[in-house]
Amino acid sequence: MIIDYRAGDDIICIRDHSQGIVKKGQVYTADQITRMGCGCILLVDVGLKSDRPYTKCAACGMNDEKTDDVWWLDARLFRRLLTRSEEADLAEVLAEVLSEELISPN
């Protein structure tokens, strides 16, 4: 899965976290992005804190020892939040494509 945002972007949660830390539809700012120690996934910091001594990889289950108080989350839980103009452009393109498909004699 491609991560479509970078640090500083507003992001929206697209799937509930297994422990309910973030929920679908909530908006955050991606403060930092890093790779899990095992290399499997990217992690994002959305400003939540944790006193856990490790971060567990959602892909392979490896525990990565932490040196900070960040609650690192699987970056795949989020997508970049579109601006209003991006939403309007996307809606316009989709409307055109759908109307062409409905009119097409195929």
mmCIF file of N, CA, C and O in Angstrom:
data_model
loop_
_atom_site.group_PDB
_atom_site.id
_atom_site.type_symbol
_atom_site.label_atom_id
_atom_site.label_comp_id
_atom_site.label_asym_id
_atom_site.label_seq_id
_atom_site.Cartn_x
_atom_site.Cartn_y
_atom_site.Cartn_z
ATOM 1 N N MET A 1 0.840 -1.174 0.000
ATOM 2 C CA MET A 1 0.000 0.000 0.000
ATOM 3 C C MET A 1 0.890 1.244 0.000
ATOM 4 O O MET A 1 1.843 1.325 0.761
ATOM 5 N N ILE A 2 0.579 2.179 -0.843
ATOM 6 C CA ILE A 2 1.362 3.409 -0.967
ATOM 7 C C ILE A 2 0.887 4.421 0.066
ATOM 8 O O ILE A 2 -0.310 4.625 0.244
ATOM 9 N N ILE A 3 1.840 5.040 0.743
ATOM 10 C CA ILE A 3 1.522 6.105 1.694
ATOM 11 C C ILE A 3 1.521 7.411 0.896
ATOM 12 O O ILE A 3 2.540 7.784 0.316
ATOM 13 N N ASP A 4 0.387 8.096 0.864
ATOM 14 C CA ASP A 4 0.239 9.274 0.009
ATOM 15 C C ASP A 4 0.409 10.594 0.756
ATOM 16 O O ASP A 4 -0.070 11.619 0.313
ATOM 17 N N TYR A 5 1.106 10.576 1.867
ATOM 18 C CA TYR A 5 1.302 11.794 2.644
ATOM 19 C C TYR A 5 2.722 11.844 3.196
ATOM 20 O O TYR A 5 3.455 10.872 3.146
ATOM 21 N N ARG A 6 3.085 13.014 3.709
ATOM 22 C CA ARG A 6 4.396 13.180 4.348
ATOM 23 C C ARG A 6 4.221 13.961 5.640
ATOM 24 O O ARG A 6 3.125 14.453 5.934
ATOM 25 N N ALA A 7 5.298 14.077 6.385
ATOM 26 C CA ALA A 7 5.257 14.811 7.651
ATOM 27 C C ALA A 7 4.755 16.235 7.391
ATOM 28 O O ALA A 7 5.161 16.883 6.423
ATOM 29 N N GLY A 8 3.836 16.668 8.236
ATOM 30 C CA GLY A 8 3.249 17.994 8.104
ATOM 31 C C GLY A 8 1.886 17.999 7.438
ATOM 32 O O GLY A 8 1.131 18.961 7.570
ATOM 33 N N ASP A 9 1.541 16.923 6.720
ATOM 34 C CA ASP A 9 0.242 16.838 6.044
ATOM 35 C C ASP A 9 -0.871 16.513 7.034
ATOM 36 O O ASP A 9 -0.656 15.797 8.011
ATOM 37 N N ASP A 10 -2.062 17.033 6.738
ATOM 38 C CA ASP A 10 -3.251 16.601 7.463
ATOM 39 C C ASP A 10 -3.655 15.254 6.887
ATOM 40 O O ASP A 10 -3.657 15.069 5.660
ATOM 41 N N ILE A 11 -3.982 14.310 7.770
ATOM 42 C CA ILE A 11 -4.332 12.959 7.341
ATOM 43 C C ILE A 11 -5.626 12.527 8.013
ATOM 44 O O ILE A 11 -5.981 13.032 9.088
ATOM 45 N N ILE A 12 -6.322 11.597 7.373
ATOM 46 C CA ILE A 12 -7.574 11.082 7.923
ATOM 47 C C ILE A 12 -7.430 9.580 8.143
ATOM 48 O O ILE A 12 -6.849 8.874 7.322
ATOM 49 N N CYS A 13 -7.935 9.117 9.266
ATOM 50 C CA CYS A 13 -7.882 7.699 9.585
ATOM 51 C C CYS A 13 -8.916 6.978 8.720
ATOM 52 O O CYS A 13 -10.077 7.375 8.665
ATOM 53 N N ILE A 14 -8.476 5.913 8.030
ATOM 54 C CA ILE A 14 -9.382 5.179 7.139
ATOM 55 C C ILE A 14 -9.810 3.831 7.710
ATOM 56 O O ILE A 14 -10.646 3.148 7.134
ATOM 57 N N ARG A 15 -9.233 3.452 8.852
ATOM 58 C CA ARG A 15 -9.568 2.166 9.480
ATOM 59 C C ARG A 15 -9.303 2.289 10.978
ATOM 60 O O ARG A 15 -8.290 2.836 11.389
ATOM 61 N N ASP A 16 -10.198 1.770 11.805
ATOM 62 C CA ASP A 16 -10.015 1.805 13.254
ATOM 63 C C ASP A 16 -8.748 1.060 13.661
ATOM 64 O O ASP A 16 -8.436 -0.001 13.105
ATOM 65 N N HIS A 17 -8.039 1.600 14.632
ATOM 66 C CA HIS A 17 -6.878 0.931 15.217
ATOM 67 C C HIS A 17 -7.388 -0.252 16.043
ATOM 68 O O HIS A 17 -8.470 -0.196 16.636
ATOM 69 N N SER A 18 -6.624 -1.332 16.100
ATOM 70 C CA SER A 18 -7.058 -2.553 16.798
ATOM 71 C C SER A 18 -7.359 -2.308 18.276
ATOM 72 O O SER A 18 -8.168 -3.008 18.869
ATOM 73 N N GLN A 19 -6.718 -1.305 18.881
ATOM 74 C CA GLN A 19 -6.953 -0.989 20.288
ATOM 75 C C GLN A 19 -7.787 0.278 20.458
ATOM 76 O O GLN A 19 -7.919 0.793 21.556
ATOM 77 N N GLY A 20 -8.328 0.800 19.359
ATOM 78 C CA GLY A 20 -9.204 1.959 19.420
ATOM 79 C C GLY A 20 -8.501 3.283 19.648
ATOM 80 O O GLY A 20 -9.142 4.280 19.960
ATOM 81 N N ILE A 21 -7.185 3.307 19.470
ATOM 82 C CA ILE A 21 -6.417 4.539 19.709
ATOM 83 C C ILE A 21 -6.810 5.622 18.722
ATOM 84 O O ILE A 21 -6.908 6.786 19.067
ATOM 85 N N VAL A 22 -7.004 5.245 17.454
ATOM 86 C CA VAL A 22 -7.537 6.154 16.433
ATOM 87 C C VAL A 22 -8.722 5.447 15.780
ATOM 88 O O VAL A 22 -8.767 4.225 15.716
ATOM 89 N N LYS A 23 -9.669 6.258 15.318
ATOM 90 C CA LYS A 23 -10.876 5.693 14.716
ATOM 91 C C LYS A 23 -11.104 6.285 13.330
ATOM 92 O O LYS A 23 -10.739 7.428 13.064
ATOM 93 N N LYS A 24 -11.711 5.477 12.483
ATOM 94 C CA LYS A 24 -12.024 5.877 11.119
ATOM 95 C C LYS A 24 -12.745 7.223 11.113
ATOM 96 O O LYS A 24 -13.682 7.440 11.885
ATOM 97 N N GLY A 25 -12.268 8.130 10.254
ATOM 98 C CA GLY A 25 -12.889 9.449 10.110
ATOM 99 C C GLY A 25 -12.225 10.551 10.911
ATOM 100 O O GLY A 25 -12.458 11.723 10.631
ATOM 101 N N GLN A 26 -11.391 10.196 11.884
ATOM 102 C CA GLN A 26 -10.700 11.216 12.676
ATOM 103 C C GLN A 26 -9.558 11.819 11.859
ATOM 104 O O GLN A 26 -8.880 11.123 11.109
ATOM 105 N N VAL A 27 -9.339 13.128 12.029
ATOM 106 C CA VAL A 27 -8.310 13.851 11.286
ATOM 107 C C VAL A 27 -7.159 14.206 12.221
ATOM 108 O O VAL A 27 -7.373 14.619 13.361
ATOM 109 N N TYR A 28 -5.934 14.029 11.722
ATOM 110 C CA TYR A 28 -4.710 14.298 12.477
ATOM 111 C C TYR A 28 -3.720 15.016 11.571
ATOM 112 O O TYR A 28 -3.943 15.135 10.375
ATOM 113 N N THR A 29 -2.613 15.422 12.168
ATOM 114 C CA THR A 29 -1.467 15.910 11.407
ATOM 115 C C THR A 29 -0.354 14.888 11.561
ATOM 116 O O THR A 29 -0.079 14.436 12.680
ATOM 117 N N ALA A 30 0.268 14.512 10.458
ATOM 118 C CA ALA A 30 1.403 13.584 10.498
ATOM 119 C C ALA A 30 2.625 14.362 10.967
ATOM 120 O O ALA A 30 3.180 15.160 10.216
ATOM 121 N N ASP A 31 3.008 14.173 12.228
ATOM 122 C CA ASP A 31 4.147 14.907 12.783
ATOM 123 C C ASP A 31 5.479 14.349 12.288
ATOM 124 O O ASP A 31 6.369 15.103 11.915
ATOM 125 N N GLN A 32 5.623 13.027 12.311
ATOM 126 C CA GLN A 32 6.845 12.357 11.870
ATOM 127 C C GLN A 32 6.465 11.046 11.196
ATOM 128 O O GLN A 32 5.443 10.455 11.525
ATOM 129 N N ILE A 33 7.326 10.598 10.305
ATOM 130 C CA ILE A 33 7.155 9.283 9.679
ATOM 131 C C ILE A 33 8.502 8.575 9.749
ATOM 132 O O ILE A 33 9.541 9.184 9.489
ATOM 133 N N THR A 34 8.474 7.294 10.110
ATOM 134 C CA THR A 34 9.702 6.505 10.194
ATOM 135 C C THR A 34 9.410 5.073 9.759
ATOM 136 O O THR A 34 8.248 4.690 9.643
ATOM 137 N N ARG A 35 10.452 4.319 9.536
ATOM 138 C CA ARG A 35 10.280 2.909 9.165
ATOM 139 C C ARG A 35 10.452 2.053 10.414
ATOM 140 O O ARG A 35 11.325 2.296 11.231
ATOM 141 N N MET A 36 9.609 1.045 10.543
ATOM 142 C CA MET A 36 9.728 0.073 11.631
ATOM 143 C C MET A 36 11.109 -0.573 11.556
ATOM 144 O O MET A 36 11.639 -0.768 10.463
ATOM 145 N N GLY A 37 11.682 -0.917 12.687
ATOM 146 C CA GLY A 37 13.018 -1.496 12.736
ATOM 147 C C GLY A 37 13.200 -2.725 11.867
ATOM 148 O O GLY A 37 14.267 -2.950 11.291
ATOM 149 N N CYS A 38 12.164 -3.536 11.719
ATOM 150 C CA CYS A 38 12.224 -4.747 10.888
ATOM 151 C C CYS A 38 12.152 -4.408 9.402
ATOM 152 O O CYS A 38 12.458 -5.248 8.563
ATOM 153 N N GLY A 39 11.701 -3.184 9.085
ATOM 154 C CA GLY A 39 11.608 -2.754 7.690
ATOM 155 C C GLY A 39 10.293 -3.051 7.014
ATOM 156 O O GLY A 39 10.085 -2.674 5.857
ATOM 157 N N CYS A 40 9.381 -3.723 7.702
ATOM 158 C CA CYS A 40 8.114 -4.138 7.076
ATOM 159 C C CYS A 40 7.200 -2.969 6.712
ATOM 160 O O CYS A 40 6.603 -2.966 5.635
ATOM 161 N N ILE A 41 7.037 -2.031 7.621
ATOM 162 C CA ILE A 41 6.032 -0.981 7.436
ATOM 163 C C ILE A 41 6.577 0.378 7.840
ATOM 164 O O ILE A 41 7.579 0.480 8.542
ATOM 165 N N LEU A 42 5.866 1.419 7.400
ATOM 166 C CA LEU A 42 6.135 2.773 7.857
ATOM 167 C C LEU A 42 5.249 3.063 9.058
ATOM 168 O O LEU A 42 4.125 2.554 9.153
ATOM 169 N N LEU A 43 5.750 3.882 9.952
ATOM 170 C CA LEU A 43 5.014 4.302 11.138
ATOM 171 C C LEU A 43 4.831 5.810 11.097
ATOM 172 O O LEU A 43 5.684 6.536 10.576
ATOM 173 N N VAL A 44 3.724 6.276 11.661
ATOM 174 C CA VAL A 44 3.457 7.708 11.697
ATOM 175 C C VAL A 44 3.173 8.134 13.136
ATOM 176 O O VAL A 44 2.568 7.401 13.917
ATOM 177 N N ASP A 45 3.635 9.326 13.466
ATOM 178 C CA ASP A 45 3.380 9.962 14.757
ATOM 179 C C ASP A 45 2.296 11.006 14.529
ATOM 180 O O ASP A 45 2.476 11.925 13.732
ATOM 181 N N VAL A 46 1.148 10.843 15.209
ATOM 182 C CA VAL A 46 0.047 11.807 15.075
ATOM 183 C C VAL A 46 -0.166 12.587 16.371
ATOM 184 O O VAL A 46 -1.220 13.162 16.587
ATOM 185 N N GLY A 47 0.842 12.578 17.245
ATOM 186 C CA GLY A 47 0.771 13.366 18.463
ATOM 187 C C GLY A 47 0.312 12.620 19.698
ATOM 188 O O GLY A 47 0.168 13.215 20.762
ATOM 189 N N LEU A 48 0.083 11.315 19.590
ATOM 190 C CA LEU A 48 -0.338 10.527 20.749
ATOM 191 C C LEU A 48 0.887 10.014 21.496
ATOM 192 O O LEU A 48 1.910 9.723 20.893
ATOM 193 N N LYS A 49 0.770 9.893 22.804
ATOM 194 C CA LYS A 49 1.892 9.471 23.646
ATOM 195 C C LYS A 49 1.646 8.083 24.218
ATOM 196 O O LYS A 49 0.519 7.674 24.446
ATOM 197 N N SER A 50 2.752 7.368 24.468
ATOM 198 C CA SER A 50 2.682 6.022 25.018
ATOM 199 C C SER A 50 3.859 5.785 25.945
ATOM 200 O O SER A 50 4.967 6.247 25.673
ATOM 201 N N ASP A 51 3.614 5.054 27.037
ATOM 202 C CA ASP A 51 4.713 4.697 27.938
ATOM 203 C C ASP A 51 5.166 3.259 27.696
ATOM 204 O O ASP A 51 5.940 2.700 28.457
ATOM 205 N N ARG A 52 4.693 2.647 26.615
ATOM 206 C CA ARG A 52 5.103 1.285 26.283
ATOM 207 C C ARG A 52 6.581 1.265 25.913
ATOM 208 O O ARG A 52 7.066 2.176 25.252
ATOM 209 N N PRO A 53 7.275 0.193 26.279
ATOM 210 C CA PRO A 53 8.715 0.125 25.990
ATOM 211 C C PRO A 53 9.034 -0.331 24.562
ATOM 212 O O PRO A 53 10.191 -0.363 24.178
ATOM 213 N N TYR A 54 8.021 -0.692 23.777
ATOM 214 C CA TYR A 54 8.265 -1.168 22.422
ATOM 215 C C TYR A 54 7.088 -0.825 21.513
ATOM 216 O O TYR A 54 6.002 -0.486 21.971
ATOM 217 N N THR A 55 7.344 -0.918 20.204
ATOM 218 C CA THR A 55 6.304 -0.822 19.184
ATOM 219 C C THR A 55 6.265 -2.167 18.478
ATOM 220 O O THR A 55 7.308 -2.699 18.102
ATOM 221 N N LYS A 56 5.065 -2.723 18.309
ATOM 222 C CA LYS A 56 4.920 -4.031 17.669
ATOM 223 C C LYS A 56 4.573 -3.858 16.194
ATOM 224 O O LYS A 56 3.661 -3.112 15.848
ATOM 225 N N CYS A 57 5.300 -4.560 15.323
ATOM 226 C CA CYS A 57 5.052 -4.494 13.884
ATOM 227 C C CYS A 57 3.726 -5.165 13.560
ATOM 228 O O CYS A 57 3.499 -6.321 13.924
ATOM 229 N N ALA A 58 2.875 -4.441 12.844
ATOM 230 C CA ALA A 58 1.570 -4.980 12.449
ATOM 231 C C ALA A 58 1.696 -6.038 11.348
ATOM 232 O O ALA A 58 0.767 -6.802 11.124
ATOM 233 N N ALA A 59 2.842 -6.113 10.688
ATOM 234 C CA ALA A 59 3.021 -7.076 9.595
ATOM 235 C C ALA A 59 3.658 -8.380 10.066
ATOM 236 O O ALA A 59 3.146 -9.461 9.799
ATOM 237 N N CYS A 60 4.785 -8.272 10.800
ATOM 238 C CA CYS A 60 5.505 -9.504 11.172
ATOM 239 C C CYS A 60 5.452 -9.821 12.662
ATOM 240 O O CYS A 60 5.859 -10.899 13.079
ATOM 241 N N GLY A 61 4.966 -8.872 13.476
ATOM 242 C CA GLY A 61 4.835 -9.109 14.907
ATOM 243 C C GLY A 61 6.073 -8.815 15.734
ATOM 244 O O GLY A 61 6.057 -8.965 16.950
ATOM 245 N N MET A 62 7.168 -8.376 15.090
ATOM 246 C CA MET A 62 8.388 -8.066 15.825
ATOM 247 C C MET A 62 8.176 -6.888 16.778
ATOM 248 O O MET A 62 7.470 -5.942 16.465
ATOM 249 N N ASN A 63 8.785 -6.977 17.966
ATOM 250 C CA ASN A 63 8.766 -5.865 18.905
ATOM 251 C C ASN A 63 10.019 -5.029 18.711
ATOM 252 O O ASN A 63 11.132 -5.551 18.754
ATOM 253 N N ASP A 64 9.842 -3.735 18.508
ATOM 254 C CA ASP A 64 10.931 -2.799 18.289
ATOM 255 C C ASP A 64 11.058 -1.932 19.546
ATOM 256 O O ASP A 64 10.110 -1.232 19.912
ATOM 257 N N GLU A 65 12.203 -1.997 20.219
ATOM 258 C CA GLU A 65 12.409 -1.226 21.440
ATOM 259 C C GLU A 65 12.324 0.264 21.136
ATOM 260 O O GLU A 65 12.879 0.754 20.161
ATOM 261 N N LYS A 66 11.609 0.997 21.995
ATOM 262 C CA LYS A 66 11.411 2.432 21.792
ATOM 263 C C LYS A 66 12.392 3.250 22.612
ATOM 264 O O LYS A 66 12.811 2.835 23.684
ATOM 265 N N THR A 67 12.709 4.423 22.101
ATOM 266 C CA THR A 67 13.568 5.361 22.825
ATOM 267 C C THR A 67 12.859 6.699 23.030
ATOM 268 O O THR A 67 13.489 7.674 23.384
ATOM 269 N N ASP A 68 11.540 6.720 22.802
ATOM 270 C CA ASP A 68 10.766 7.953 22.946
ATOM 271 C C ASP A 68 9.400 7.637 23.559
ATOM 272 O O ASP A 68 9.125 6.490 23.895
ATOM 273 N N ASP A 69 8.556 8.654 23.691
ATOM 274 C CA ASP A 69 7.225 8.439 24.266
ATOM 275 C C ASP A 69 6.118 8.549 23.208
ATOM 276 O O ASP A 69 4.953 8.733 23.519
ATOM 277 N N VAL A 70 6.481 8.405 21.937
ATOM 278 C CA VAL A 70 5.523 8.503 20.833
ATOM 279 C C VAL A 70 4.748 7.193 20.701
ATOM 280 O O VAL A 70 5.323 6.116 20.806
ATOM 281 N N TRP A 71 3.434 7.300 20.480
ATOM 282 C CA TRP A 71 2.647 6.117 20.141
ATOM 283 C C TRP A 71 2.683 6.018 18.619
ATOM 284 O O TRP A 71 1.904 6.645 17.913
ATOM 285 N N TRP A 72 3.640 5.258 18.106
ATOM 286 C CA TRP A 72 3.805 5.095 16.669
ATOM 287 C C TRP A 72 2.676 4.214 16.129
ATOM 288 O O TRP A 72 2.363 3.185 16.699
ATOM 289 N N LEU A 73 2.078 4.639 15.030
ATOM 290 C CA LEU A 73 0.958 3.926 14.423
ATOM 291 C C LEU A 73 1.304 3.493 13.006
ATOM 292 O O LEU A 73 2.069 4.159 12.305
ATOM 293 N N ASP A 74 0.720 2.386 12.598
ATOM 294 C CA ASP A 74 0.898 1.882 11.242
ATOM 295 C C ASP A 74 0.410 2.962 10.260
ATOM 296 O O ASP A 74 -0.752 3.374 10.297
ATOM 297 N N ALA A 75 1.293 3.415 9.399
ATOM 298 C CA ALA A 75 0.964 4.495 8.461
ATOM 299 C C ALA A 75 -0.149 4.112 7.492
ATOM 300 O O ALA A 75 -0.802 4.981 6.911
ATOM 301 N N ARG A 76 -0.392 2.797 7.322
ATOM 302 C CA ARG A 76 -1.446 2.350 6.407
ATOM 303 C C ARG A 76 -2.847 2.646 6.938
ATOM 304 O O ARG A 76 -3.824 2.504 6.206
ATOM 305 N N LEU A 77 -2.945 3.065 8.201
ATOM 306 C CA LEU A 77 -4.252 3.417 8.775
ATOM 307 C C LEU A 77 -4.751 4.775 8.290
ATOM 308 O O LEU A 77 -5.894 5.155 8.583
ATOM 309 N N PHE A 78 -3.921 5.510 7.546
ATOM 310 C CA PHE A 78 -4.233 6.894 7.203
ATOM 311 C C PHE A 78 -4.062 7.178 5.717
ATOM 312 O O PHE A 78 -3.307 6.512 5.032
ATOM 313 N N ARG A 79 -4.750 8.221 5.258
ATOM 314 C CA ARG A 79 -4.592 8.768 3.914
ATOM 315 C C ARG A 79 -4.524 10.288 4.048
ATOM 316 O O ARG A 79 -5.078 10.867 4.988
ATOM 317 N N ARG A 80 -3.909 10.908 3.054
ATOM 318 C CA ARG A 80 -3.825 12.380 3.048
ATOM 319 C C ARG A 80 -5.228 12.959 2.917
ATOM 320 O O ARG A 80 -6.046 12.468 2.132
ATOM 321 N N LEU A 81 -5.502 13.967 3.694
ATOM 322 C CA LEU A 81 -6.792 14.646 3.634
ATOM 323 C C LEU A 81 -6.786 15.577 2.424
ATOM 324 O O LEU A 81 -5.885 16.405 2.273
ATOM 325 N N LEU A 82 -7.759 15.416 1.547
ATOM 326 C CA LEU A 82 -7.830 16.244 0.350
ATOM 327 C C LEU A 82 -8.284 17.654 0.693
ATOM 328 O O LEU A 82 -9.099 17.855 1.601
ATOM 329 N N THR A 83 -7.778 18.633 -0.057
ATOM 330 C CA THR A 83 -8.259 20.002 0.088
ATOM 331 C C THR A 83 -9.618 20.095 -0.611
ATOM 332 O O THR A 83 -10.002 19.226 -1.387
ATOM 333 N N ARG A 84 -10.340 21.163 -0.363
ATOM 334 C CA ARG A 84 -11.659 21.342 -0.998
ATOM 335 C C ARG A 84 -11.531 21.370 -2.524
ATOM 336 O O ARG A 84 -12.355 20.796 -3.230
ATOM 337 N N SER A 85 -10.499 22.039 -3.029
ATOM 338 C CA SER A 85 -10.339 22.111 -4.489
ATOM 339 C C SER A 85 -9.995 20.738 -5.062
ATOM 340 O O SER A 85 -10.448 20.381 -6.151
ATOM 341 N N GLU A 86 -9.190 19.942 -4.353
ATOM 342 C CA GLU A 86 -8.888 18.582 -4.801
ATOM 343 C C GLU A 86 -10.149 17.716 -4.805
ATOM 344 O O GLU A 86 -10.365 16.926 -5.715
ATOM 345 N N GLU A 87 -10.986 17.893 -3.778
ATOM 346 C CA GLU A 87 -12.249 17.150 -3.726
ATOM 347 C C GLU A 87 -13.137 17.519 -4.906
ATOM 348 O O GLU A 87 -13.730 16.644 -5.543
ATOM 349 N N ALA A 88 -13.214 18.814 -5.206
ATOM 350 C CA ALA A 88 -14.049 19.279 -6.315
ATOM 351 C C ALA A 88 -13.526 18.738 -7.642
ATOM 352 O O ALA A 88 -14.312 18.291 -8.491
ATOM 353 N N ASP A 89 -12.205 18.783 -7.832
ATOM 354 C CA ASP A 89 -11.607 18.254 -9.068
ATOM 355 C C ASP A 89 -11.900 16.763 -9.210
ATOM 356 O O ASP A 89 -12.262 16.291 -10.289
ATOM 357 N N LEU A 90 -11.742 16.022 -8.136
ATOM 358 C CA LEU A 90 -11.982 14.587 -8.164
ATOM 359 C C LEU A 90 -13.453 14.296 -8.480
ATOM 360 O O LEU A 90 -13.762 13.428 -9.304
ATOM 361 N N ALA A 91 -14.358 15.028 -7.860
ATOM 362 C CA ALA A 91 -15.787 14.834 -8.105
ATOM 363 C C ALA A 91 -16.132 15.122 -9.567
ATOM 364 O O ALA A 91 -16.913 14.389 -10.190
ATOM 365 N N GLU A 92 -15.507 16.151 -10.121
ATOM 366 C CA GLU A 92 -15.759 16.508 -11.524
ATOM 367 C C GLU A 92 -15.273 15.399 -12.466
ATOM 368 O O GLU A 92 -15.982 14.991 -13.383
ATOM 369 N N VAL A 93 -14.072 14.903 -12.228
ATOM 370 C CA VAL A 93 -13.523 13.830 -13.071
ATOM 371 C C VAL A 93 -14.372 12.571 -12.962
ATOM 372 O O VAL A 93 -14.701 11.941 -13.969
ATOM 373 N N LEU A 94 -14.751 12.212 -11.744
ATOM 374 C CA LEU A 94 -15.575 11.017 -11.558
ATOM 375 C C LEU A 94 -16.927 11.158 -12.245
ATOM 376 O O LEU A 94 -17.422 10.212 -12.864
ATOM 377 N N ALA A 95 -17.522 12.336 -12.156
ATOM 378 C CA ALA A 95 -18.813 12.570 -12.803
ATOM 379 C C ALA A 95 -18.684 12.420 -14.319
ATOM 380 O O ALA A 95 -19.548 11.815 -14.966
ATOM 381 N N GLU A 96 -17.594 12.953 -14.890
ATOM 382 C CA GLU A 96 -17.364 12.835 -16.335
ATOM 383 C C GLU A 96 -17.199 11.371 -16.736
ATOM 384 O O GLU A 96 -17.799 10.911 -17.713
ATOM 385 N N VAL A 97 -16.370 10.653 -16.006
ATOM 386 C CA VAL A 97 -16.110 9.244 -16.323
ATOM 387 C C VAL A 97 -17.389 8.425 -16.221
ATOM 388 O O VAL A 97 -17.700 7.624 -17.102
ATOM 389 N N LEU A 98 -18.140 8.629 -15.150
ATOM 390 C CA LEU A 98 -19.378 7.875 -14.971
ATOM 391 C C LEU A 98 -20.404 8.190 -16.056
ATOM 392 O O LEU A 98 -21.075 7.293 -16.556
ATOM 393 N N SER A 99 -20.512 9.468 -16.421
ATOM 394 C CA SER A 99 -21.492 9.810 -17.460
ATOM 395 C C SER A 99 -21.059 9.253 -18.813
ATOM 396 O O SER A 99 -21.889 8.816 -19.585
ATOM 397 N N GLU A 100 -19.752 9.232 -19.099
ATOM 398 C CA GLU A 100 -19.261 8.648 -20.352
ATOM 399 C C GLU A 100 -19.534 7.143 -20.377
ATOM 400 O O GLU A 100 -19.917 6.596 -21.426
ATOM 401 N N GLU A 101 -19.364 6.472 -19.251
ATOM 402 C CA GLU A 101 -19.610 5.037 -19.194
ATOM 403 C C GLU A 101 -21.093 4.716 -19.358
ATOM 404 O O GLU A 101 -21.451 3.717 -19.964
ATOM 405 N N LEU A 102 -21.956 5.568 -18.838
ATOM 406 C CA LEU A 102 -23.393 5.356 -18.958
ATOM 407 C C LEU A 102 -23.883 5.608 -20.382
ATOM 408 O O LEU A 102 -24.822 4.982 -20.848
ATOM 409 N N ILE A 103 -23.229 6.545 -21.070
ATOM 410 C CA ILE A 103 -23.630 6.903 -22.442
ATOM 411 C C ILE A 103 -23.007 5.967 -23.465
ATOM 412 O O ILE A 103 -23.579 5.707 -24.506
ATOM 413 N N SER A 104 -21.861 5.405 -23.165
ATOM 414 C CA SER A 104 -21.125 4.539 -24.090
ATOM 415 C C SER A 104 -21.986 3.362 -24.544
ATOM 416 O O SER A 104 -22.654 2.718 -23.763
ATOM 417 N N PRO A 105 -21.961 3.061 -25.882
ATOM 418 C CA PRO A 105 -22.775 1.957 -26.408
ATOM 419 C C PRO A 105 -22.234 0.568 -26.057
ATOM 420 O O PRO A 105 -22.854 -0.424 -26.396
ATOM 421 N N ASN A 106 -21.090 0.484 -25.418
ATOM 422 C CA ASN A 106 -20.486 -0.833 -25.073
ATOM 423 C C ASN A 106 -21.307 -1.523 -24.073
ATOM 424 O O ASN A 106 -21.604 -1.736 -23.155
#
